[in-house]
Short mmCIF file of C-alpha atoms and ligand atoms in Angstrom, two decimals:
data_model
loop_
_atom_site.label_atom_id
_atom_site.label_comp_id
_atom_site.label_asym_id
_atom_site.label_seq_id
_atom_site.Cartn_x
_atom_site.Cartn_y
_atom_site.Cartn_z
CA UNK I 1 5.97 100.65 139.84
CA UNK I 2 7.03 103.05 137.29
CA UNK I 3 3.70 105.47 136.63
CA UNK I 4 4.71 106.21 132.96
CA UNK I 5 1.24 105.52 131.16
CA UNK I 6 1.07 103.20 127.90
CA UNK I 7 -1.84 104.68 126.24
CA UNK I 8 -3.76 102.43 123.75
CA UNK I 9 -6.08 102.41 120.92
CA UNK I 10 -8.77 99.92 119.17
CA UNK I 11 -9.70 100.93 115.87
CA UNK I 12 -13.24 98.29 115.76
CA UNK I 13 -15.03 97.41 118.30
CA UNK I 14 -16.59 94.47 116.62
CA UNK I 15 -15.90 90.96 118.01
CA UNK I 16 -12.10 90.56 118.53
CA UNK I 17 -12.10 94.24 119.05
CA UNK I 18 -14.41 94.08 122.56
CA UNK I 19 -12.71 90.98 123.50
CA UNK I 20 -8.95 92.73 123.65
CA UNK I 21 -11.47 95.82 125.53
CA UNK I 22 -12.61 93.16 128.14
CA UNK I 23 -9.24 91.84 128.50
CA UNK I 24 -7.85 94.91 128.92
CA UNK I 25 -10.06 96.19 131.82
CA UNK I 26 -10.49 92.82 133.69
CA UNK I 27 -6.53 91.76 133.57
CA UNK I 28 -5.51 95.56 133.78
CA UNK I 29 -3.59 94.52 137.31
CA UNK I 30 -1.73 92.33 136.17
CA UNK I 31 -0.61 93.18 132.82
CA UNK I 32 0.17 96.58 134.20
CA UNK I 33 2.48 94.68 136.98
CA UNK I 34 4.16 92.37 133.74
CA UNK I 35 5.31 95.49 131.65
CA UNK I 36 5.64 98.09 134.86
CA UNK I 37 3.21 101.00 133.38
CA UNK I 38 0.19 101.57 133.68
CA UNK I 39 -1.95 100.54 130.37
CA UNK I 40 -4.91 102.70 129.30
CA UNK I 41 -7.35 102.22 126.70
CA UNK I 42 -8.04 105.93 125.64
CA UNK I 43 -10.38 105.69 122.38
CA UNK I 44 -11.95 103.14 120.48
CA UNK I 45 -12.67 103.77 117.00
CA UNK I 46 -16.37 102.46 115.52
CA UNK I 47 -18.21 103.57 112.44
CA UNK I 48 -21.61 102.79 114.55
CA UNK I 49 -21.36 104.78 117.90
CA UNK I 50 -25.70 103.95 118.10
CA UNK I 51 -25.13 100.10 118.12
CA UNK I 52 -26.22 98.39 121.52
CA UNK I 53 -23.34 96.98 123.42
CA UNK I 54 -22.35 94.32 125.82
CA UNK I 55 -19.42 96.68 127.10
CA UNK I 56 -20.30 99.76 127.66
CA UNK I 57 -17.11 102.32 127.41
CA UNK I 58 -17.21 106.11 128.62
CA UNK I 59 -18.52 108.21 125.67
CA UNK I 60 -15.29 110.18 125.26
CA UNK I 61 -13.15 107.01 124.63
CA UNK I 62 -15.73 106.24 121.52
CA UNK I 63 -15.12 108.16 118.46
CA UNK I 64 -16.37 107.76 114.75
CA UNK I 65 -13.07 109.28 113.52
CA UNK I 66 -10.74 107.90 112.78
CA UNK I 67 -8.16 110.70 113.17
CA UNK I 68 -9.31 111.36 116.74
CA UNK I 69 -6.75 108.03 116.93
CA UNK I 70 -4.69 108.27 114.11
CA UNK I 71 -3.12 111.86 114.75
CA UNK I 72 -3.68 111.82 118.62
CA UNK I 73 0.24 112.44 119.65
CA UNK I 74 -0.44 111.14 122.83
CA UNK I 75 -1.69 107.28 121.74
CA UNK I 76 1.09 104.68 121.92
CA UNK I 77 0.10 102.05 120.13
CA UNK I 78 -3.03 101.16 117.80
CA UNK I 79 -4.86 97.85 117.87
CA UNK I 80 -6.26 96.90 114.32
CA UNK I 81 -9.53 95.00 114.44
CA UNK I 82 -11.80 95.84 111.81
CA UNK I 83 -10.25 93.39 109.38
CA UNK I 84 -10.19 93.67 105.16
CA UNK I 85 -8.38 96.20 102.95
CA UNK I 86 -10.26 98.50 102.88
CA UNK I 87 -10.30 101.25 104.61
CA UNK I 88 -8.36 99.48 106.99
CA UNK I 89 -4.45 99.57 105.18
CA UNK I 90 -4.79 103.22 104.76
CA UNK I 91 -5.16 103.60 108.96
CA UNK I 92 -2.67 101.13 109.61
CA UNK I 93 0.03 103.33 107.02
CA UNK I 94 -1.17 106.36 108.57
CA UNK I 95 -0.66 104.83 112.07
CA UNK I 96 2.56 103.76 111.43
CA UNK I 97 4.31 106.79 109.91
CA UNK I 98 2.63 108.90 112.60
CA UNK I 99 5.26 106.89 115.02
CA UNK I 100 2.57 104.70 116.54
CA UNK I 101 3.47 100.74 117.09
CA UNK I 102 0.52 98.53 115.21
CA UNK I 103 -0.76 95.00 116.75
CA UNK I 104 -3.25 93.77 114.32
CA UNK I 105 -5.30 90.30 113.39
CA UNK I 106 -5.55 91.29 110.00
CA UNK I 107 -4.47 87.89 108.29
CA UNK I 108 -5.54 89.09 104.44
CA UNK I 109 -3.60 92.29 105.00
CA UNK I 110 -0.32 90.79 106.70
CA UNK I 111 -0.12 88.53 104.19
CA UNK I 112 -1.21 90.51 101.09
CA UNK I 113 1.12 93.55 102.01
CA UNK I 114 3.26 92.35 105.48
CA UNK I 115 6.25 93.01 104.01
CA UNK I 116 5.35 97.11 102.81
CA UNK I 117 3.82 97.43 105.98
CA UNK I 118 7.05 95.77 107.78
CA UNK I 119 9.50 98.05 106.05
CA UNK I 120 6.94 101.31 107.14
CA UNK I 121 7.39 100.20 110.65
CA UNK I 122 10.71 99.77 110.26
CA UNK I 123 11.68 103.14 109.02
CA UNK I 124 9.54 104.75 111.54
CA UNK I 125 11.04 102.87 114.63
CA UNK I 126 8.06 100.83 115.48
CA UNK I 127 6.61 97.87 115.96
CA UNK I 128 3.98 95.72 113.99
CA UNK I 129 3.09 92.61 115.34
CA UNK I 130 0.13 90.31 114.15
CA UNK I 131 -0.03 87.06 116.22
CA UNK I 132 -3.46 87.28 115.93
CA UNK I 133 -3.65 86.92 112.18
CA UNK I 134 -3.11 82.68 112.36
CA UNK I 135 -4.91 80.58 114.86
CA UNK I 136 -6.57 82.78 117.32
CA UNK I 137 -5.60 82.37 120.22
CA UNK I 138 -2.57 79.44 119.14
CA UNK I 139 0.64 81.29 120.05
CA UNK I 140 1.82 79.64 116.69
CA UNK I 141 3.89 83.07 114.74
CA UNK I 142 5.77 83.51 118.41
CA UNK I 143 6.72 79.72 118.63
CA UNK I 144 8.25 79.94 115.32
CA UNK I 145 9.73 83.13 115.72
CA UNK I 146 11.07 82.90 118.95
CA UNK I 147 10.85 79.06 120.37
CA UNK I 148 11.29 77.13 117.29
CA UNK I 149 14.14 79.84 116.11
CA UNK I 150 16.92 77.34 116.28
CA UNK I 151 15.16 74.61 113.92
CA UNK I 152 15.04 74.77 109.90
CA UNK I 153 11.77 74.10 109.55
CA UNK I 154 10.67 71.21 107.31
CA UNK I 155 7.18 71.74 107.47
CA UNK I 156 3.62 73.57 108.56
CA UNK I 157 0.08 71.85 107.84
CA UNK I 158 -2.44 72.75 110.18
CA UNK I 159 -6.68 73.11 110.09
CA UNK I 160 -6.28 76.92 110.06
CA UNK I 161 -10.13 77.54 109.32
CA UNK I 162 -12.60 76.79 111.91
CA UNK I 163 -16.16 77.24 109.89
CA UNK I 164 -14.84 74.97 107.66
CA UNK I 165 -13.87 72.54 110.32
CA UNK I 166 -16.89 72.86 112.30
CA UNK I 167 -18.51 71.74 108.74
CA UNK I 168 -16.00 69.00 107.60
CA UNK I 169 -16.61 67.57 111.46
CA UNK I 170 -21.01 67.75 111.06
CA UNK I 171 -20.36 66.01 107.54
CA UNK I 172 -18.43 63.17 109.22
CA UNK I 173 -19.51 62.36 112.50
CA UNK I 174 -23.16 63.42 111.63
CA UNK I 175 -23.49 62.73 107.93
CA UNK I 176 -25.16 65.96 106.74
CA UNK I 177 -24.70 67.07 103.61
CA UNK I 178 -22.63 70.41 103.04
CA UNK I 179 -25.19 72.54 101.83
CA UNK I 180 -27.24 71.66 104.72
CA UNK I 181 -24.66 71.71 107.30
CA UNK I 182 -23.06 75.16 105.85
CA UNK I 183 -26.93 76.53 106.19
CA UNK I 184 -27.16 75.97 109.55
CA UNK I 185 -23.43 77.36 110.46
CA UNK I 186 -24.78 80.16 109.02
CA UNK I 187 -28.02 80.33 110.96
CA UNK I 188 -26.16 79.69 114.59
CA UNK I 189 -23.54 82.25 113.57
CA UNK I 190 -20.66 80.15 113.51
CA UNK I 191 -20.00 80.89 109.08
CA UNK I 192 -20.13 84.36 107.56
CA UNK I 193 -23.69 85.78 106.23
CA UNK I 194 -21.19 85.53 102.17
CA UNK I 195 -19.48 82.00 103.30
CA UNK I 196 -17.05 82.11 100.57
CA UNK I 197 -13.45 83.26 101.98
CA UNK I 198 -13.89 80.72 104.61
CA UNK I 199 -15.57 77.83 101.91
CA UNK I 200 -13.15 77.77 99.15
CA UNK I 201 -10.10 78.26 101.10
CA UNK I 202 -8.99 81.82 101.00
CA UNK I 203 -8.86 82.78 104.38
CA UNK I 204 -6.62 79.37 105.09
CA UNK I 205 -4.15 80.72 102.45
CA UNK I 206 -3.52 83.71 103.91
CA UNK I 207 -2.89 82.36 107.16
CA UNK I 208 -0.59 79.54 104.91
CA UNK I 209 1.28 82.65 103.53
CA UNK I 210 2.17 83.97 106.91
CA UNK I 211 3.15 80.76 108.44
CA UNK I 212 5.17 79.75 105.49
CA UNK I 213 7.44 82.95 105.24
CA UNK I 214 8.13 82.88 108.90
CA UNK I 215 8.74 79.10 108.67
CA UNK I 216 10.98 78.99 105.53
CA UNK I 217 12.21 82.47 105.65
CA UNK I 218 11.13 83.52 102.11
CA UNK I 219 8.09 85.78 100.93
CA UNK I 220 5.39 83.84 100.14
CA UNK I 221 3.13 85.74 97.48
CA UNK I 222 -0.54 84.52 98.33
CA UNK I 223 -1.15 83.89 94.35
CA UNK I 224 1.36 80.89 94.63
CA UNK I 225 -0.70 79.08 96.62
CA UNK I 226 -2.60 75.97 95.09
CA UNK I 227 -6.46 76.77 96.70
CA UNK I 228 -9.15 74.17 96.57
CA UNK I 229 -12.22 74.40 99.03
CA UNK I 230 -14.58 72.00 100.59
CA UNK I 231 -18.04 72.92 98.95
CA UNK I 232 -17.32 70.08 96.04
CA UNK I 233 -16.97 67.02 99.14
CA UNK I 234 -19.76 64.54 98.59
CA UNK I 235 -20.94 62.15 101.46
CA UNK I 236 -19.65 59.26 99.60
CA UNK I 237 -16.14 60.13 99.53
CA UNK I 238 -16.55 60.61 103.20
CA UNK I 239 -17.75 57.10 103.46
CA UNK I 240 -14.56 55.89 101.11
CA UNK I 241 -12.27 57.31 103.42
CA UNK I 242 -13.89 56.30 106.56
CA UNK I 243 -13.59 52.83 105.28
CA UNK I 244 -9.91 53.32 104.51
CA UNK I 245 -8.76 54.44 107.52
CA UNK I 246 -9.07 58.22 106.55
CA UNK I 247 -10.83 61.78 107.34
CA UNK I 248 -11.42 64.31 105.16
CA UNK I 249 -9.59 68.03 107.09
CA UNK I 250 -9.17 71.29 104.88
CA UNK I 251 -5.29 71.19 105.30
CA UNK I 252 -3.33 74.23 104.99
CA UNK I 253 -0.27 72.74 103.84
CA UNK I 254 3.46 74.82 103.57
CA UNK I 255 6.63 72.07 102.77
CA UNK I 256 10.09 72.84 102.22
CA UNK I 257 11.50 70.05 99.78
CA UNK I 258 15.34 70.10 98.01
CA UNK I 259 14.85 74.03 98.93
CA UNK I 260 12.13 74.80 97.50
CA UNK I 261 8.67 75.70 99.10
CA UNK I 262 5.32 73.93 98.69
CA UNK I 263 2.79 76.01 99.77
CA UNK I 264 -1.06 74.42 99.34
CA UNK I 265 -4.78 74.46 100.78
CA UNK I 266 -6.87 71.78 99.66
CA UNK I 267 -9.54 68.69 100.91
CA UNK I 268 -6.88 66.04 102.50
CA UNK I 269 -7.43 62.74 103.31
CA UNK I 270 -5.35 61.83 106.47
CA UNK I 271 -5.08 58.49 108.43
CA UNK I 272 -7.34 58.73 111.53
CA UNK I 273 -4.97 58.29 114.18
CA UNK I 274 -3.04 61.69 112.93
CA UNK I 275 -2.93 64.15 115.49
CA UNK I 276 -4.81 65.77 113.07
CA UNK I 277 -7.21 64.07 112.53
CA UNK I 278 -8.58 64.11 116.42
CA UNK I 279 -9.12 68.04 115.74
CA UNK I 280 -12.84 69.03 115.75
CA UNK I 281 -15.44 71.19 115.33
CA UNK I 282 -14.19 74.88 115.61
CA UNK I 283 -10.79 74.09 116.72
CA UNK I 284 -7.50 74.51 114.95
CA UNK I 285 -4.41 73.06 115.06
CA UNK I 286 -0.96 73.25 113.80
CA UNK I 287 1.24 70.60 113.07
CA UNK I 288 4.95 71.43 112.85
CA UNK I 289 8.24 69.58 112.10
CA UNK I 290 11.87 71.18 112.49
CA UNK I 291 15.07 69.03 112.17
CA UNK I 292 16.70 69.68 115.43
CA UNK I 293 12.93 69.76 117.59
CA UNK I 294 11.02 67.24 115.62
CA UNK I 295 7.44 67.14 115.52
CA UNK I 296 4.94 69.76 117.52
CA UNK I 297 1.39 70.33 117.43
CA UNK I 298 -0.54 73.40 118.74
CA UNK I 299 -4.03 73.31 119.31
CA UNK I 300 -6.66 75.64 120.18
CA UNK I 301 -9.23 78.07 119.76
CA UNK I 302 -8.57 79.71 116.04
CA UNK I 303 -11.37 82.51 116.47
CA UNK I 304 -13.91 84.40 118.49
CA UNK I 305 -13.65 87.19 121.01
CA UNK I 306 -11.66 86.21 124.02
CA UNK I 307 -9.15 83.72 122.66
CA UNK I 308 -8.15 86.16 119.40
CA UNK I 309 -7.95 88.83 121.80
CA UNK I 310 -5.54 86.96 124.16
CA UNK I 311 -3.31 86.56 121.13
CA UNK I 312 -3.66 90.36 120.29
CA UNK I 313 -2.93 91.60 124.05
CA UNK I 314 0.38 89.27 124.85
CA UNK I 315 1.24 91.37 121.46
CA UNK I 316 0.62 94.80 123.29
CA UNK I 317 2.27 93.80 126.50
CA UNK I 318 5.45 92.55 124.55
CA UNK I 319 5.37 95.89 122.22
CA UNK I 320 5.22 97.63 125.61
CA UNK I 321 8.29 95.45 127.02
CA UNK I 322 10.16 96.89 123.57
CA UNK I 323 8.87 100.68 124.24
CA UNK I 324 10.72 99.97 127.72
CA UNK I 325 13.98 98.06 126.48
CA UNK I 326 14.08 100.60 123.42
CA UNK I 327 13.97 98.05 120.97
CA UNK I 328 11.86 97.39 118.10
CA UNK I 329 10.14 95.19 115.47
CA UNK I 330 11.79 91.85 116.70
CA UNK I 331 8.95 89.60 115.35
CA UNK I 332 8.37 90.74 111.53
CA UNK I 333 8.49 88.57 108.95
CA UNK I 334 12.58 87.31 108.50
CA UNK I 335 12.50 86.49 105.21
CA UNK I 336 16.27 86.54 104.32
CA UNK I 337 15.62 83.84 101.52
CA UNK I 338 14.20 83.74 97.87
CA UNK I 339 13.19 80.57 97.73
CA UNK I 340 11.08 79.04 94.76
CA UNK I 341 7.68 77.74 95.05
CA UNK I 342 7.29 74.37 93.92
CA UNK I 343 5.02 73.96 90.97
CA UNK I 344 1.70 71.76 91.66
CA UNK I 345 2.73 69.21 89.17
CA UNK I 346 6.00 68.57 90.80
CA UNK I 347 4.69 67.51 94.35
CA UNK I 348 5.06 63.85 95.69
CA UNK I 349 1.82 62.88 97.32
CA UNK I 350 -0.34 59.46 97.52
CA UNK I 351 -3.96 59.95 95.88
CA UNK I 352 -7.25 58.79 96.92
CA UNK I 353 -9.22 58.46 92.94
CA UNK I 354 -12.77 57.93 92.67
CA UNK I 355 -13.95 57.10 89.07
CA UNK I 356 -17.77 56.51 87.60
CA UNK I 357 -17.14 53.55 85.72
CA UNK I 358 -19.99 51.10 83.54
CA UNK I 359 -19.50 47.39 85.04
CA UNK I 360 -17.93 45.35 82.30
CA UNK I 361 -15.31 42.93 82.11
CA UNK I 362 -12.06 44.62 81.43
CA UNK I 363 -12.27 48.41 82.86
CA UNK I 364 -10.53 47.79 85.47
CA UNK I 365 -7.71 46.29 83.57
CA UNK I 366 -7.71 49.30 81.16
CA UNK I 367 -7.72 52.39 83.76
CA UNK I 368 -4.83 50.21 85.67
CA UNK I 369 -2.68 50.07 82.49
CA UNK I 370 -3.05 53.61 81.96
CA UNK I 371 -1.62 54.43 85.41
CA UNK I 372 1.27 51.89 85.43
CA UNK I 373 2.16 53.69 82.00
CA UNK I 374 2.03 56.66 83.97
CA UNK I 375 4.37 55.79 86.67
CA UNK I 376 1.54 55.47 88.68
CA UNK I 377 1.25 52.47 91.41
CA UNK I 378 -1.93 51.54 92.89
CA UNK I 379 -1.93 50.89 96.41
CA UNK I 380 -5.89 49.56 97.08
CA UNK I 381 -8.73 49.32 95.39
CA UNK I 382 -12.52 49.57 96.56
CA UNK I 383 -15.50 48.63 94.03
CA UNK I 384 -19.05 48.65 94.89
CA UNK I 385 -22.02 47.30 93.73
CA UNK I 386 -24.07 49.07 90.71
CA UNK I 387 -25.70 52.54 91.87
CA UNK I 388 -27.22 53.78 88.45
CA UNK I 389 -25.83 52.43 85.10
CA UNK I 390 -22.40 53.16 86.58
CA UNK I 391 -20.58 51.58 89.68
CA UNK I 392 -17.90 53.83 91.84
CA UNK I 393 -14.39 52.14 91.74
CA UNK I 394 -12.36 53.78 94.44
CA UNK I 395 -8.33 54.08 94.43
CA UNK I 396 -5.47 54.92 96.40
CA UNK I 397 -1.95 54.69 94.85
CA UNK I 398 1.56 54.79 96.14
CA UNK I 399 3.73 58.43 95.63
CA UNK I 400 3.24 59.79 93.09
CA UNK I 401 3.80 63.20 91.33
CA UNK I 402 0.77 65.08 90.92
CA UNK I 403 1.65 65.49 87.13
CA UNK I 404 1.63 61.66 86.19
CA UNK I 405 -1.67 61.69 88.45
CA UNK I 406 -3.20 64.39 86.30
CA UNK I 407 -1.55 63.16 82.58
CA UNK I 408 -2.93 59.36 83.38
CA UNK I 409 -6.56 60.92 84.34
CA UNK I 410 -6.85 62.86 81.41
CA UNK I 411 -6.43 59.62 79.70
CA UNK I 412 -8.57 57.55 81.74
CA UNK I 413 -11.27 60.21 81.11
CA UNK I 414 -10.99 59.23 77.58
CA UNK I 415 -11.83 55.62 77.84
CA UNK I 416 -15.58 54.40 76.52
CA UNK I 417 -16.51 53.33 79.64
CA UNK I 418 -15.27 55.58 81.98
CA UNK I 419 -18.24 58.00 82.89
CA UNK I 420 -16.66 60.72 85.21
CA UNK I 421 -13.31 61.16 87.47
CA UNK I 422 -15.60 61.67 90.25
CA UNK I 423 -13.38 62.93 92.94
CA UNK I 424 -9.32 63.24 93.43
CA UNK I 425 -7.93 64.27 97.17
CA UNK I 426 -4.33 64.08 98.04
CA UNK I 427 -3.48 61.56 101.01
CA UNK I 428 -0.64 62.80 103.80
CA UNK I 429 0.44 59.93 105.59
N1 LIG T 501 -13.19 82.89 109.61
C1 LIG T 501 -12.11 82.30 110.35
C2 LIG T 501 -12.46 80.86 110.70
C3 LIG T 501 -11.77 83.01 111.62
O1 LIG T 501 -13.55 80.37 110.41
O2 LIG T 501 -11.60 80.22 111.29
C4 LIG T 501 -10.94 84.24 111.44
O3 LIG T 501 -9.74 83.97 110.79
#
């Protein structure tokens, strides 16, 4: 074996960050016999060197500053684990023009500034890789990049979020209402202490942004994403869909239709024998189609310690193989197209509607004339018996596009004895 020494740093030793440690130390045979070179962790970075650890590291690999790693000439490469902005960016720049290679997890900062950071690396000769940032421990950027490299790729939807899922799943199979089920998440340690990148949907955008540019080949800027989260889903629509043949999944959704990209996270309803639909609890999974391959689906752990940090170390150990081969930067973003993002009121979708209407003879006849002067065709129609003064008439129509959905319900929500548009999700078939 070749005793040239890899020497590596982890800027965090949070979660992730003292899984890709443990990994490091109990695989080091092996990973050292995959790249030929012996891999070192040298120095962890942590603002706390006090806090009471599980993995106890000699003292002179810990450090509280951050230029201990930063400007150390003899570090390699640079693991990025504390997540956020801020101060994080700033070390990764400063990493990278110091000639290090960066492997990070850092979803909102890959997909907020990927492409400055990609350029950085590339004028310094190194690598930045981020497999980590999407799915956990789902080798889903690496398929694309590498396995699925022949296809054009038609389309990514995938449960990207797994305290969301872990919620959506208690709400369905348990039928606990969100507050209450987001309250105990939050007790067991499964949803952040402040809930609300996970809740309404930003952290599956960013993920959506990432998969989408690698997918379609085009920049996708994280403000042209439609976000809706799940903290608006009452029990009763769960009950609707259930007795439609649906579930209720926060779907990251990223389409490429007559060449232009739809990129959207929102409450879907999907048929329950979708491969999708079968995906509970904590997990995530992707669901991919590409014209030559057809249809995939990855599934697996999307978080946590051991299965991010897998992610993050296959990153170090091919980063290593490129320090070897003298090659760099083969899995940034390729986005070689300019493609436009299709506006919300221009997507094709089927609708699941539930209005508050009073019971009289005649409403139903009015809010169905309304849509059919829309364009609008209904598919079904549920209507229950009277709850208050009003009575919940449930309804699914055909394709349609989302701007003759929204012109007929502003219309409908003008009629005497329509009380409320209680709920609209989109339905993938
Ligand atoms: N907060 C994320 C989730 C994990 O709940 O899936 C990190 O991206």
């Amino acid at each position: 074996m070749d005793d040239s020494e890899i020497k590596v740093a982890i800027l965090g030793l949070g979660t992730v960050g003292s899984g890709v440690a443990k990994i490091l130390l109990k695989n080091s045979y092996n990973i050292s016999q995959k790249v030929n070179n012996t891999v070192k962790l040298v120095k962890v970075l942590d603002k706390d060197l006090t806090r009471e650890r599980e993995l106890n590291l000699p003292a002179d690999v810990m450090t509280d500053n951050p230029d201990d790693v930063l400007l150390d000439p003899e570090i390699d490469i640079i693991v990025e684990t504390i997540g956020g902005i801020n101060p994080t960016k700033e070390f990764v720049i400063k990493a990278l023009k110091a000639k290090k290679h960066v492997v990070t997890a850092n979803k909102e900062m890959v997909a907020k500034y990927g492409n400055e950071l990609f350029k950085l690396a590339d004028k310094n000769e190194v690598d930045f890789y981020f497999e980590a940032s999407v799915g956990g421990g789902i080798p889903i950027i690496r398929s694309l990049k590498e396995s699925l490299t022949a296809n054009q790729i038609q389309e990514v939807m995938g449960i990207v979020n797994g305290t969301t899922n872990y919620i959506l799943t208690k709400m369905i199979q348990e039928g606990v209402k969100f507050d209450n089920v987001l309250a105990e998440a939050q007790q067991k340690g499964y949803a952040e202490p402040d809930p609300t990148s996970d809740i309404e949907g930003y952290d599956s955008a960013y993920k959506l942004s990432i998969l989408s540019a690698i997918a379609f080949g085009s920049s996708v800027n994280i403000d042209d994403i439609h976000l809706e989260g799940i903290s608006d889903i009452r029990q009763e629509d769960i009950t609707y869909a259930k007795e439609l043949g649906y579930v209720i999944k926060l779907l990251a959704i990223g389409k490429e239709v007559d060449e232009e990209i739809e990129v959207r996270v929102h409450p879907t309803m999907i048929p329950d024998d979708h491969p999708l639909a079968a995906v509970n609890d904590a997990f995530n999974a992707i669901f991919v189609k590409g014209d030559a391959v057809g249809e995939l689906m990855y599934y697996g752990q999307g978080a946590g310690s051991m299965p991010t940090g897998s992610a993050i170390v296959a990153d170090l150990i091919d980063v290593i193989r490129n320090i070897n081969y003298k090659t760099n930067n083969r899995i940034s973003c390729s986005c070689y197209e300019d493609k436009d993002v299709k506006s919300m009121s221009d997507i094709i979708s089927k609708y699941y509607i539930r209005l508050e209407v009073i019971d009289e003879p005649g409403v139903l006849s009015s809010v169905s004339g309304i849509f059919g002067d829309n364009n609008v065709s209904i598919e079904s129609v549920i209507q229950k018996g009277k709850v208050d003064d009003t009575v919940p008439l449930v309804l699914v129509t055909h394709q349609v596009t989302e701007g003759d959905i929204q012109t007929a319900l502003k219309e409908i929500k003008e009629l005497d004895r329509v009380n409320e548009i209680g709920s609209l999700f989109r339905v993938e078939d």
